[in-house]
Short mmCIF file of C-alpha atoms and ligand atoms in Angstrom, two decimals:
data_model
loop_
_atom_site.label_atom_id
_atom_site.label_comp_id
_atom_site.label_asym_id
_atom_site.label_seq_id
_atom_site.Cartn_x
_atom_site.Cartn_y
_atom_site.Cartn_z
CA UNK F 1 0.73 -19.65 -3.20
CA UNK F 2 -2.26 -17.42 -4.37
CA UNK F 3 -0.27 -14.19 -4.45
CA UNK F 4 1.94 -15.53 -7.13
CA UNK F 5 -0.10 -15.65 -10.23
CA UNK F 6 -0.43 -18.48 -12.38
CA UNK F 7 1.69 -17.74 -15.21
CA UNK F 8 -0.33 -16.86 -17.88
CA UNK F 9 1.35 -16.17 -21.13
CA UNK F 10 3.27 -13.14 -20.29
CA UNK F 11 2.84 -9.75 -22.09
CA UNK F 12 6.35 -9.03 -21.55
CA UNK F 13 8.34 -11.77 -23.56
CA UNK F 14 11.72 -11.02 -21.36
CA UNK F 15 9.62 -11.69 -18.01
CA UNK F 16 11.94 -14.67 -16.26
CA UNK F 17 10.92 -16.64 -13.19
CA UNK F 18 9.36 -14.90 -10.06
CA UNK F 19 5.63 -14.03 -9.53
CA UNK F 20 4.02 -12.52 -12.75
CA UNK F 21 3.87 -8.75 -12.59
CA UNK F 22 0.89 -8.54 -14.32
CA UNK F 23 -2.90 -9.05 -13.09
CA UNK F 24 -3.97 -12.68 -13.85
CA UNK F 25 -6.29 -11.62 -16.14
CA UNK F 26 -3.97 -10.04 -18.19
CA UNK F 27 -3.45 -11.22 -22.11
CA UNK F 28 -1.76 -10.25 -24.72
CA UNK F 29 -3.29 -9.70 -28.21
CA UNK F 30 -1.85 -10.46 -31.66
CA UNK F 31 -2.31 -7.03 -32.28
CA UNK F 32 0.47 -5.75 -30.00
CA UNK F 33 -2.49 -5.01 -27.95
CA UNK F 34 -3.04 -6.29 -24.21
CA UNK F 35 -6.24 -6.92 -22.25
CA UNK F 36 -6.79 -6.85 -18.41
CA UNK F 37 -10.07 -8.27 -17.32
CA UNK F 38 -11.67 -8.35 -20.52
CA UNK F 39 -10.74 -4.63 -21.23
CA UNK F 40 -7.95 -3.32 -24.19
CA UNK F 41 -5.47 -1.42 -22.36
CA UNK F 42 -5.18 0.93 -25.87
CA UNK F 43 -8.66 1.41 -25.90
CA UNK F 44 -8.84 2.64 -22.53
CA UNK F 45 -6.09 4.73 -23.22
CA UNK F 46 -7.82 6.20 -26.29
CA UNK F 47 -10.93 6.54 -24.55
CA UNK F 48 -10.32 8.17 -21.00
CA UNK F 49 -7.35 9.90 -22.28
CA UNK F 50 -3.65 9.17 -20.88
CA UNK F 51 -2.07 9.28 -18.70
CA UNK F 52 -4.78 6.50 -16.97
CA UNK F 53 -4.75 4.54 -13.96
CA UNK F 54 -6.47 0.78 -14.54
CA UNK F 55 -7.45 -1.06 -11.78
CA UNK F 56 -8.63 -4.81 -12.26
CA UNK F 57 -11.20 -5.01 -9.98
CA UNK F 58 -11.45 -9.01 -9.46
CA UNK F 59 -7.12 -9.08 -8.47
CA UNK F 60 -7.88 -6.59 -5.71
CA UNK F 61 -10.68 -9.01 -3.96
CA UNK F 62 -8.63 -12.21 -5.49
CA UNK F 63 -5.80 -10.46 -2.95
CA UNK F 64 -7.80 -10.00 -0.25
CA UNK F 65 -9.44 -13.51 -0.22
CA UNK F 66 -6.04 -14.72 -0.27
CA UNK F 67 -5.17 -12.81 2.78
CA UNK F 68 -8.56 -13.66 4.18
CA UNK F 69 -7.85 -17.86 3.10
CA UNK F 70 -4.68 -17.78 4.73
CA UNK F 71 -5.30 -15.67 8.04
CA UNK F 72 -8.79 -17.21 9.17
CA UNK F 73 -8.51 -16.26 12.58
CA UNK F 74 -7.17 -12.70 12.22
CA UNK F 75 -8.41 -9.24 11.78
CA UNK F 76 -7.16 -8.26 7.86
CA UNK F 77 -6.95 -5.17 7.73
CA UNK F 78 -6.45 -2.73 4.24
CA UNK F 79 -4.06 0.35 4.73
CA UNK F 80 -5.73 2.68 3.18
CA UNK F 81 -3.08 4.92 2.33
CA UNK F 82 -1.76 2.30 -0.35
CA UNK F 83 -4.53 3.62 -2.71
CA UNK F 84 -8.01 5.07 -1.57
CA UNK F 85 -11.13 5.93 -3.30
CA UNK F 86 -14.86 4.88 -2.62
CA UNK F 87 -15.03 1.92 -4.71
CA UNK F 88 -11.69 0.78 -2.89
CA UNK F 89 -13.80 1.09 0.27
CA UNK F 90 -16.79 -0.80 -0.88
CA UNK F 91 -14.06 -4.25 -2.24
CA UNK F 92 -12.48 -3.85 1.23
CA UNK F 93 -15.84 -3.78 3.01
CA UNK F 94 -17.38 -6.87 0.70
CA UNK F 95 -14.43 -8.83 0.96
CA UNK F 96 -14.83 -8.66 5.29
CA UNK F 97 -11.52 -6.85 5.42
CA UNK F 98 -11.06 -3.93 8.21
CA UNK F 99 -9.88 -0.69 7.58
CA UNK F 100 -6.59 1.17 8.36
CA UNK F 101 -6.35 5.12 8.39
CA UNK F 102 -4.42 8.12 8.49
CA UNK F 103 -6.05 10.78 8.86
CA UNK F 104 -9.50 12.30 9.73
CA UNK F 105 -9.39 12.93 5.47
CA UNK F 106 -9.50 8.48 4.82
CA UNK F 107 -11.14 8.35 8.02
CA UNK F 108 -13.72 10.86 6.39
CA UNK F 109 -13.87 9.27 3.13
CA UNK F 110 -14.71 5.69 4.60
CA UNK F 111 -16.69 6.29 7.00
CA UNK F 112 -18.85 8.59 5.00
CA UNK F 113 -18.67 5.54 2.18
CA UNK F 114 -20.61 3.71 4.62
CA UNK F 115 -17.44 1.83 6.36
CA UNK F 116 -18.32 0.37 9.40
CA UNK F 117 -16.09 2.56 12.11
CA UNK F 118 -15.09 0.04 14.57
CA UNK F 119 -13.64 -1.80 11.95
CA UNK F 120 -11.72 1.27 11.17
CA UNK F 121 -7.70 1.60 12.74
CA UNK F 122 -6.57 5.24 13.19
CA UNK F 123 -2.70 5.23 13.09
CA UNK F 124 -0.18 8.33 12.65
CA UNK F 125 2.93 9.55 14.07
CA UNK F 126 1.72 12.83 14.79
CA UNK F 127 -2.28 12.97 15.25
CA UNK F 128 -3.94 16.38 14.66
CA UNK F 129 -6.71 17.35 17.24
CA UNK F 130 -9.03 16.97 14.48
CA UNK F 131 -7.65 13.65 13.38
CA UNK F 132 -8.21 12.23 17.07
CA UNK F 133 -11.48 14.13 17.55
CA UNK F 134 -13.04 12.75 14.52
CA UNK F 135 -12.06 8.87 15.40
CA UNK F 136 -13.48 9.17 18.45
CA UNK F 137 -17.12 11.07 17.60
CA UNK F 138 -17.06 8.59 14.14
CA UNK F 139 -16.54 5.54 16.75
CA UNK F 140 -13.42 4.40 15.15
CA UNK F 141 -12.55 0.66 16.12
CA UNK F 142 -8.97 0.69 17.56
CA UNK F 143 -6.79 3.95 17.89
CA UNK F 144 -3.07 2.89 17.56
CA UNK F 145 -0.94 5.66 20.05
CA UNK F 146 2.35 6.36 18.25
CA UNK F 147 3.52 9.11 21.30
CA UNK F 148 3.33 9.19 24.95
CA UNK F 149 1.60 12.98 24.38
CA UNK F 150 -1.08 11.72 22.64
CA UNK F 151 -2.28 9.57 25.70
CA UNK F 152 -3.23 12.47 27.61
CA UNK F 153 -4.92 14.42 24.93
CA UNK F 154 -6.95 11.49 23.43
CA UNK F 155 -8.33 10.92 27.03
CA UNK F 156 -9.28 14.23 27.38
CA UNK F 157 -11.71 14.05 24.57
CA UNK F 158 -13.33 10.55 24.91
CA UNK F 159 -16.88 11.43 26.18
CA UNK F 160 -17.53 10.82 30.07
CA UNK F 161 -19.00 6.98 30.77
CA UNK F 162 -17.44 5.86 27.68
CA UNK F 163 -14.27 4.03 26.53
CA UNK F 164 -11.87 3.87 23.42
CA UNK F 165 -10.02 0.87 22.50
CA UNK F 166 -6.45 1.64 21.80
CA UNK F 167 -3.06 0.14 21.02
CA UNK F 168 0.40 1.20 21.07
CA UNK F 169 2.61 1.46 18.45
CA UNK F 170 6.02 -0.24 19.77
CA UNK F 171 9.31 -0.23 17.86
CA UNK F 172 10.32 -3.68 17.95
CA UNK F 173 14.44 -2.81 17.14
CA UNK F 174 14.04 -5.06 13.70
CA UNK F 175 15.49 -3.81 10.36
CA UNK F 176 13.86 -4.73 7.26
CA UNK F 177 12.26 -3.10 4.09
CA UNK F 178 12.89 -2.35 0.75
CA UNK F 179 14.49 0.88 1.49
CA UNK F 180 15.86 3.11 4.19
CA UNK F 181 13.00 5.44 3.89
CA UNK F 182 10.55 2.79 4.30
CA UNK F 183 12.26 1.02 7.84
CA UNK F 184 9.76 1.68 10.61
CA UNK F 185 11.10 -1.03 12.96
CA UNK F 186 14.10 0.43 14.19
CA UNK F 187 14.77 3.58 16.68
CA UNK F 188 16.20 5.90 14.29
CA UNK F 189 13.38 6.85 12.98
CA UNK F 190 10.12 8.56 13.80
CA UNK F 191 7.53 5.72 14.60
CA UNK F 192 6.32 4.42 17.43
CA UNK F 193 7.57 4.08 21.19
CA UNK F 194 11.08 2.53 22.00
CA UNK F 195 11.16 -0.63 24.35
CA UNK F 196 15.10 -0.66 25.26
CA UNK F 197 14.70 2.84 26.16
CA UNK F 198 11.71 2.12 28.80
CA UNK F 199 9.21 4.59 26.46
CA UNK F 200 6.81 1.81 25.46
CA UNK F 201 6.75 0.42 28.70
CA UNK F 202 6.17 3.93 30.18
CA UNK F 203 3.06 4.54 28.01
CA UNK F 204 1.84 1.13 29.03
CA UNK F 205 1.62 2.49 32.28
CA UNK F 206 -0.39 5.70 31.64
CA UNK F 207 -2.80 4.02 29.29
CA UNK F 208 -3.53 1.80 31.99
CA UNK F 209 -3.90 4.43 34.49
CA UNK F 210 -6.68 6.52 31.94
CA UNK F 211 -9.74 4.65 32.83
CA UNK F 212 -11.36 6.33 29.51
CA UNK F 213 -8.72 4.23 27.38
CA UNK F 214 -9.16 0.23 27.12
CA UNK F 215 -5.60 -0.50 25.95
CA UNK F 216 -6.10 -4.00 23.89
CA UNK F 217 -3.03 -4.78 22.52
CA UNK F 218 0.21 -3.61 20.92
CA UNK F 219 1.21 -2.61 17.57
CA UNK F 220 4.13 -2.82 15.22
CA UNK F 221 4.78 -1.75 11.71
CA UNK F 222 8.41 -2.74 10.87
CA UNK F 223 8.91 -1.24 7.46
CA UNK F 224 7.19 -1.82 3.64
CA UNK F 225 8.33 -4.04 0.67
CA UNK F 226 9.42 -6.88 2.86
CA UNK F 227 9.74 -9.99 0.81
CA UNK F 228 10.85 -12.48 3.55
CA UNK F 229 9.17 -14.06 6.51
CA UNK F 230 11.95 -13.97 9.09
CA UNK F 231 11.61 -10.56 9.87
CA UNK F 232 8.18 -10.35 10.71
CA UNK F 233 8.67 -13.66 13.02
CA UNK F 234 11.42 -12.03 15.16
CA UNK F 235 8.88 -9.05 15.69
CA UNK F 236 6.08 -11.34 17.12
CA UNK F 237 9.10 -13.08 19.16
CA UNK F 238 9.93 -9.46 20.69
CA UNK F 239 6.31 -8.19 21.10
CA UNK F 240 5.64 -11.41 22.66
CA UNK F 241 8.43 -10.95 24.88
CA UNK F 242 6.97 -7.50 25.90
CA UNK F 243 3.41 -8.79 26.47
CA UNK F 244 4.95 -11.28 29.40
CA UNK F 245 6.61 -8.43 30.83
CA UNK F 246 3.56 -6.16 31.11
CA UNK F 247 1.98 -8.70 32.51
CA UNK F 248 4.45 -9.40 35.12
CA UNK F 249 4.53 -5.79 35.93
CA UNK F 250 0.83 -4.66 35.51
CA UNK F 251 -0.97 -8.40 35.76
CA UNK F 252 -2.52 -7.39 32.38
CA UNK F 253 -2.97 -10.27 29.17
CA UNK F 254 -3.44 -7.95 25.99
CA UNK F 255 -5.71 -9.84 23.95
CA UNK F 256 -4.88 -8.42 20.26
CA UNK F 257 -1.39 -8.16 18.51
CA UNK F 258 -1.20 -6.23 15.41
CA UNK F 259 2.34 -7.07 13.32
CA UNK F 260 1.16 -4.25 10.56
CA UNK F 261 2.01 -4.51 7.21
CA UNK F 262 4.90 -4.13 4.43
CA UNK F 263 4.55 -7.22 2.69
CA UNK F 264 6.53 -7.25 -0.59
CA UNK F 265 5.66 -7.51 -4.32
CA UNK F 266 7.51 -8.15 -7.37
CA UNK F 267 7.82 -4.58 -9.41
CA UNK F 268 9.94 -6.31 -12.24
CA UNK F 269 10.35 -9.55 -13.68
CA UNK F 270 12.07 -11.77 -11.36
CA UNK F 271 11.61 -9.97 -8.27
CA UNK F 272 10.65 -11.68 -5.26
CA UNK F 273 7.22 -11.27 -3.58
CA UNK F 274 6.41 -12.00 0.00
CA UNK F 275 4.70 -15.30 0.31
CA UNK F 276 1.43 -15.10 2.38
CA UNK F 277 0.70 -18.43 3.10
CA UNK F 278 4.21 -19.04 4.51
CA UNK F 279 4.03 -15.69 6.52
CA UNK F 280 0.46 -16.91 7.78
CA UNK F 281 1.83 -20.37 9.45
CA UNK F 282 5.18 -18.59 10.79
CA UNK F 283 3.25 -16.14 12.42
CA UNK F 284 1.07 -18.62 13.95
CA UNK F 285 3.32 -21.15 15.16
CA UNK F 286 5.68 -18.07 16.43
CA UNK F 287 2.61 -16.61 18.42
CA UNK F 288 1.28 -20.35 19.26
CA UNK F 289 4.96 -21.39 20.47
CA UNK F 290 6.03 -18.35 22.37
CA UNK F 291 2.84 -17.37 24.17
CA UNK F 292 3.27 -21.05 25.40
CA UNK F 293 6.71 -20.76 26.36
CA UNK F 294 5.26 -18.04 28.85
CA UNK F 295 1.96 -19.19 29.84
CA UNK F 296 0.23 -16.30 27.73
CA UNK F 297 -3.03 -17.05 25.87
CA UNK F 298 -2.43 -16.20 22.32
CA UNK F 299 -3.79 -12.81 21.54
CA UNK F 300 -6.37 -12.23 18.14
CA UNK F 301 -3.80 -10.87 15.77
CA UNK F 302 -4.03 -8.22 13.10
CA UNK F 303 -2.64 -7.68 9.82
CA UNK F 304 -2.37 -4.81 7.42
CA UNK F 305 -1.63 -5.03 4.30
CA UNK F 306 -1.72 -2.59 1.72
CA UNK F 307 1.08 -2.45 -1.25
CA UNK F 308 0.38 -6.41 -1.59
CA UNK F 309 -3.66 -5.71 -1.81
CA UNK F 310 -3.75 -3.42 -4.60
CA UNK F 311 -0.26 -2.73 -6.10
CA UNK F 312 -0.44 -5.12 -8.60
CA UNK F 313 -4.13 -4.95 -9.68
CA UNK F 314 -2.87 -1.54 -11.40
CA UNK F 315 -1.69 -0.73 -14.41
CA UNK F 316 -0.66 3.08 -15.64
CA UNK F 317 -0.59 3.60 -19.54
CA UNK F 318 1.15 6.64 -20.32
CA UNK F 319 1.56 8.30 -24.05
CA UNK F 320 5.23 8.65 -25.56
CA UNK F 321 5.88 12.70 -26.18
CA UNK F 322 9.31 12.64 -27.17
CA UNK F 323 12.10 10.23 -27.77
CA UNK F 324 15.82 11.60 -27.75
CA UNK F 325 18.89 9.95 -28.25
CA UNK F 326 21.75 11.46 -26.60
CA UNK F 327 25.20 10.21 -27.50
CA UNK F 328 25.10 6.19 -25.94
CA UNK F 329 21.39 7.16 -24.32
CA UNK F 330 18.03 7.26 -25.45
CA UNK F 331 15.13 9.26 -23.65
CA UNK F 332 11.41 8.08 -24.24
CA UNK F 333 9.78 10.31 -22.67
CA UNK F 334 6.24 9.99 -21.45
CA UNK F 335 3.22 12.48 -20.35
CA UNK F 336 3.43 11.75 -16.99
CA UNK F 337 5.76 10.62 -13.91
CA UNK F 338 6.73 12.12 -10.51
CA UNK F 339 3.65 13.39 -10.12
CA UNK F 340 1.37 10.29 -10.39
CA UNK F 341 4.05 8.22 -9.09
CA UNK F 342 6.60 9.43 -6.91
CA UNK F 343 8.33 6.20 -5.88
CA UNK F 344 11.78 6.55 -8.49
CA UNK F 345 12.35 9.99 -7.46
CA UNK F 346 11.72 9.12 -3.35
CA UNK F 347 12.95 5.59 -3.29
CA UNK F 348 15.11 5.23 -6.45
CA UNK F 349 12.46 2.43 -7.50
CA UNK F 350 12.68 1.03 -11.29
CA UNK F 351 9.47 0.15 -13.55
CA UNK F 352 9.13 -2.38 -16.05
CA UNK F 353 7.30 -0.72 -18.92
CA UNK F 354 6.30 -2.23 -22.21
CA UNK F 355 4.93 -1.08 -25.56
CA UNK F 356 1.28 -1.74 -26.13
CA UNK F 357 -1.61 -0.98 -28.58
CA UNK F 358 0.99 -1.85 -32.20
CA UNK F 359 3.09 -4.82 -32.97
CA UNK F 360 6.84 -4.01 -33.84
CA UNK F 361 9.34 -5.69 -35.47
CA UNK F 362 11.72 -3.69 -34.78
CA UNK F 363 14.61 -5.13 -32.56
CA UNK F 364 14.72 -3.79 -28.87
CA UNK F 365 17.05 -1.79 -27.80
CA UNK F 366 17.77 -0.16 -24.37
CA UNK F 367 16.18 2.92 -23.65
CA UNK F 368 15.91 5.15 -20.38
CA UNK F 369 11.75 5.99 -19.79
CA UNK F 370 11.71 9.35 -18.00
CA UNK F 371 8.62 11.51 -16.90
CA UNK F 372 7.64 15.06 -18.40
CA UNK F 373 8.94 17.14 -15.22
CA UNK F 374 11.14 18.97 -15.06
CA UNK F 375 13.49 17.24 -12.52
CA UNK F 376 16.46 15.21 -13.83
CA UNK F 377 15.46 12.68 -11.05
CA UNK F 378 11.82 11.97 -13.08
CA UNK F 379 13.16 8.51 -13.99
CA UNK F 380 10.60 5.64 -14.79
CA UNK F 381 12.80 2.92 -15.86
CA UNK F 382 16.58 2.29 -16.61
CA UNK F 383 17.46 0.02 -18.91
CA UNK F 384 14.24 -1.04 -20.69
CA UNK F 385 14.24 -3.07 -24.25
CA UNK F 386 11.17 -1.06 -26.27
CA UNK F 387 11.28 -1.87 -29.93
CA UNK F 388 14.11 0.76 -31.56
CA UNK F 389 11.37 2.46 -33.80
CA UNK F 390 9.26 3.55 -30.50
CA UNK F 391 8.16 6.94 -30.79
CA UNK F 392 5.67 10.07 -29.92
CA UNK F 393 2.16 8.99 -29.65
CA UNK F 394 3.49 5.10 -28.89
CA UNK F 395 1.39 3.94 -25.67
CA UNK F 396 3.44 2.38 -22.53
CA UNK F 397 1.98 0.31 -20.37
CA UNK F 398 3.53 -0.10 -16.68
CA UNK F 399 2.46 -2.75 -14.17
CA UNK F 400 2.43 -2.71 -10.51
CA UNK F 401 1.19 0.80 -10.62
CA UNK F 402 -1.61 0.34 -8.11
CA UNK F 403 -0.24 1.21 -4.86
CA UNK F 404 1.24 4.41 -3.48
CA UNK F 405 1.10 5.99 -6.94
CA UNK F 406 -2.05 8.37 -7.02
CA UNK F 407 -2.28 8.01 -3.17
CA UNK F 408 1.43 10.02 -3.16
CA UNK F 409 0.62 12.09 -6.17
CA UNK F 410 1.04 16.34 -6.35
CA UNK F 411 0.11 19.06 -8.60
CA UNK F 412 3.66 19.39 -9.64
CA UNK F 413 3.70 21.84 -12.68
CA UNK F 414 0.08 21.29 -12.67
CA UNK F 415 0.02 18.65 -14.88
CA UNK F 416 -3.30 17.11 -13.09
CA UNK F 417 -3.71 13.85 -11.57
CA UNK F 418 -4.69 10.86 -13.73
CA UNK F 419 -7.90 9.12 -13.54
CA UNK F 420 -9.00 5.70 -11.94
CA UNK F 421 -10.72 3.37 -14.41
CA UNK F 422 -11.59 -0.29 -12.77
CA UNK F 423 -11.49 -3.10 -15.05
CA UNK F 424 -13.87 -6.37 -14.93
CA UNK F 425 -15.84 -8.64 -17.06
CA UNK F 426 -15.10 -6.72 -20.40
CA UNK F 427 -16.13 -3.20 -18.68
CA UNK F 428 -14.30 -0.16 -18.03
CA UNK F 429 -15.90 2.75 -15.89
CA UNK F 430 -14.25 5.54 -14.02
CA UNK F 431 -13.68 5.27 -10.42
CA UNK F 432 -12.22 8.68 -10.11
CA UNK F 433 -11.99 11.36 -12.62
CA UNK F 434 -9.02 13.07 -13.99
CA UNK F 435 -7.75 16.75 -12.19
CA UNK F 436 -9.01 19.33 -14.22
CA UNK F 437 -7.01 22.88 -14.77
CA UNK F 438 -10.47 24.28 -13.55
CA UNK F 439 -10.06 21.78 -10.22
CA UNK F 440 -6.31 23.20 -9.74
CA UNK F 441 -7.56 26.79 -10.60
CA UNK F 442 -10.28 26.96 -8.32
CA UNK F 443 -8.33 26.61 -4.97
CA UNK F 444 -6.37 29.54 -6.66
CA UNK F 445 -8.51 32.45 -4.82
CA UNK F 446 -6.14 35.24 -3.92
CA UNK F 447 -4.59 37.76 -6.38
C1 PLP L 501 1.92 1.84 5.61
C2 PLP L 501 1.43 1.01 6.68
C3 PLP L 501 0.89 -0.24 6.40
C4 PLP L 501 0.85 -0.84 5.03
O1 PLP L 501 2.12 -1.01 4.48
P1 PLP L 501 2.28 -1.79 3.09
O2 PLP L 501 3.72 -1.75 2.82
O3 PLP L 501 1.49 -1.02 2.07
O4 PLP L 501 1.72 -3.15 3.29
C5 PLP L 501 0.38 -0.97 7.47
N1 PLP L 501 0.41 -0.49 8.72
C6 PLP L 501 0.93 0.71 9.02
C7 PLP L 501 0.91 1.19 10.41
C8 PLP L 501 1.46 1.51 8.01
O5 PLP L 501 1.98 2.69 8.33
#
C-alpha cells in the first residue's frame, strides 16, 4: 500500500493508527525541530518568511509512481487544479502522468511550460469561448463536454478537415465524498449530463452527428475525498451499463472510460485514506467483468487524481501572533488562514497542527488555532494539544497542506499569498514567490 507511508517516527506524538500525515521523509529533531527531505521546517520558516508553503518534492513523484505502479494500463492523469505551478508541471510531465485542466489560465500555464497538449484534458462546467478556443488552437488531448450547448459551439470552432477528441461528462446518480459541496455524482448538482433523464444519451447523439468531434469515451467525476472503493466500482458498473446501450442504439464501442478523481487522504491522525492499489484491481475486474457480461471490449481507462498526488507532500508553517484565553477557550492565533487555505471556512475541514522549531515541557492543553481574518469562521483546528506555554512568535507546522490550499487562495484583506518552497535532498528553493503589496497594488489602476 504505497500511499500509506511507512511509519516513520511520528512528529506528532498523539498520531494513532491510519496512514501517516506527514511526508515520509519527515523527522523530528531533538531540538523540537522537524525536517522534511533533508530541510528544517524552522529554518525555512526563518528564511523565506511565514506564512510558507513546503512542498517535498520526492512524495509528489513517490505519489505518482504509485498511481503509475498500480494503473499500468491507464492514462494517469494530474488535476491540475489541486495545486499548479511550473515545477508541478515539469514532476507531472517526468513522472509520464497526463494533464487535467480548467481553464484556458492552467491550460496556458502548461502548455506554455512545455506540456505536451494532447496529453492535456480540458474539463469545466461552464467553458468560456476563450477556454474552448484555446484547447483547440493549443491541440489539447481530450475535451470533456459537461453541457449539451457546448457541443454546438465547440464544433463551430474546430478548424475545417480536422477533428477533436472529446468525452462527455455523465452523472452516474452515485453519492459519495467528503462533503456535500464536493458530491459531483449525483443530479442535484451542476456537473455533467443526467442519464435517467435521457440528457447524456441526447448529447451522445449530437456528438455523433458533428463529424468535426471524435467522441472517444465518457467521463465521470463522482465527488472528492472519497476514502472507499465501492463507490467508484458502482460508477464503472453504471457507465458500463451506458456504453452497451449506446452501442445498441448508435452501433458505437467507446474505446476510453475516464472514472475522474476524488480519491481520499488522511488530514488528521487516524483518518482513513483511499487505498490505490485496492481501487486499481476493483476497477479492473469491474471493467474486465462487466464489459464481458455484454460483449464490450474493455475501453483504455483514465484516472485523475489530484488531492491524493500532492496534498500530502505539503506542509504550511505559519507564525503564532496572538494567543487569548477566553473563559474555558484559548485562541492561538496565527498569520495566516482563509486566505491560503480556504477548506475550514468552505467545507468545515479540521487541521492537525503542531509546534515546531523549540522543545516544550510544558503539558498540552487544548487550544482552538484560528487564522488572522477577520471572519469568526477562520478556524484552523478545534481541539488541538500545543504545549500550554505556546505563544507569539511560536512556529506551527500543519500537514496535508498541499492541495487546494494556494490553488483556492484570495487577496482577502490583502494579506498576500504565501510562497512555494520545494524540499529535496537537504535543499530548499522557491517555486513561487510570495504576493507582494506592490503585486496587489499594481492591478489597483483607477482612482
Ligand atoms: C477536481 C477534479 C478531479 C480531482 O479531484 P481530487 O479530489 O483532487 O482527486 C478530477 N477530475 C475532475 C473532473 C475534477 O473536477
Amino acid at each position: 500500500m504505497p500511499l500509506t507511508a511507512p511509519r516513520v517516527p511520528s512528529p506528532a506524538s498523539h498520531e494513532t493508527g491510519g496512514p501517516s500525515i506527514w511526508p515520509r521523509s519527515t523527522r523530528p529533531e531533538h531540538s523540537g525541530d522537524v525536517t522534511v527531505a533533508g530541510v528544517s521546517l524552522a529554518e525555512t520558516a526563518g528564511r523565506f518568511g511565514t506564512p510558507v508553503y513546503v512542498l517535498d518534492e520526492e512524495e509528489v513523484r513517490e505519489r505518482c509512481r504509485t498511481y503509475r505502479t498500480a494503473f499500468p494500463e491507464a492514462d494517469v492523469v494530474y488535476a491540475a487544479k489541486a495545486f499548479l505551478c511550473r515545477a508541478m508541471v515539469h514532476w507531472a510531465q517526468e513522472e509520464g502522468m497526463g494533464l487535467d485542466v480548467c481553464s484556458a489560465g492552467e491550460l496556458m500555464l502548461a502548455v506554455t511550460t512545455g506540456f505536451p497538449p494532447e496529453k492535456i484534458v480540458l474539463h469545466g462546467n461552464a467553458k468560456s469561448p476563450e477556454d474552448l478556443s484555446t484547447a483547440v488552437r493549443l491541440g489539447v488531448g481530450r475535451i470533456v463536454v459537461d453541457s449539451a450547448s457546448e457541443i454546438a459551439r465547440l464544433a463551430a470552432i474546430v478548424p475545417h478537415g480536422s477533428r477533436q477528441q472529446v468525452m462527455l461528462r455523465v452523472v452516474p446518480g452515485i453519492a459519495a465524498g467528503g462533503h456535500v459541496k464536493v458530491r459531483t455524482g449525483t443530479e442535484d448538482q451542476k456537473f455533467g449530463l443526467s442519464i435517467t433523464d435521457g440528457s447524456a444519451q441526447h448529447a451522445v447523439a449530437r456528438v455523433l452527428g458533428q463529424p468535426r468531434l471524435e467522441l472517444v469515451g465518457l467521463h465521470c467525476h463522482i465527488g472528492s475525498q472519497i476514502t472507499t472503493v465501492k463507490p467508484y466500482v458502482a460508477a464503472v458498473r453504471r457507465m458500463v451499463g451506458l456504453m452497451a446501450r449506446i452501442r445498441e442504439q448508435h452501433g458505437v464501442e467507446l474505446p476510453q472510460l475516464n472514472i475522474g478523481g476524488g480519491h481520499g487522504i488522511a488530514y488528521r491522525p487516524g483518518e482513513e485514506s483511499l487505498d490505490v492499489p485496492q481501487l486499481a484491481a476493483r476497477v479492473r475486474a469491474e471493467l474486465r467483468d462487466g464489459c464481458a457480461k455484454v460483449k464490450l471490449p474493455v475501453p483504455r481507462l483514465t484516472i485523475e487524481p489530484g488531492r491524493a498526488v500532492v496534498g500530502p507532500a505539503g506542509i504550511c508553517v505559519y507564525r503564532v501572533l496572538a494567543v487569548k484565553r477566553t473563559g474555558s477557550q484559548t485562541f492561538v492565533a496565527v498569520d495566516g488562514g482563509m486566505s491560503d487555505n480556504p477548506r475550514p471556512a468552505l467545507y468545515g475541514v479540521r487541521y492537525a497542527p503542531r509546534l515546531i522549531g523549540r522543545h516544550s515541557t510544558a503539558e498540552p492543553r487544548l487550544v482552538t488555532v484560528v487564522g488572522r481574518h477577520c471572519e469568526a469562521g477562520d478556524i484552523l483546528a478545534e481541539e488541538v494539544p500545543l504545549p500550554e506555554d505556546v505563544h507569539p512568535g511560536d512556529l506551527l507546522a500543519v500537514p496535508v497542506a498541499g492541495a487546494y490550499h494556494l490553488s483556492m487562495a484570495s487577496g482577502y484583506n490583502l494579506v498576500g499569498r504565501p510562497p512555494v518552497v520545494a524540499v529535496k535532498d537537504g535543499t530548499a528553493r522557491t517555486l513561487v514567490r510570495r504576493e507582494s503589496l506592490d503585486d496587489m497594488n499594481r492591478r489597483d489602476v483607477g482612482l
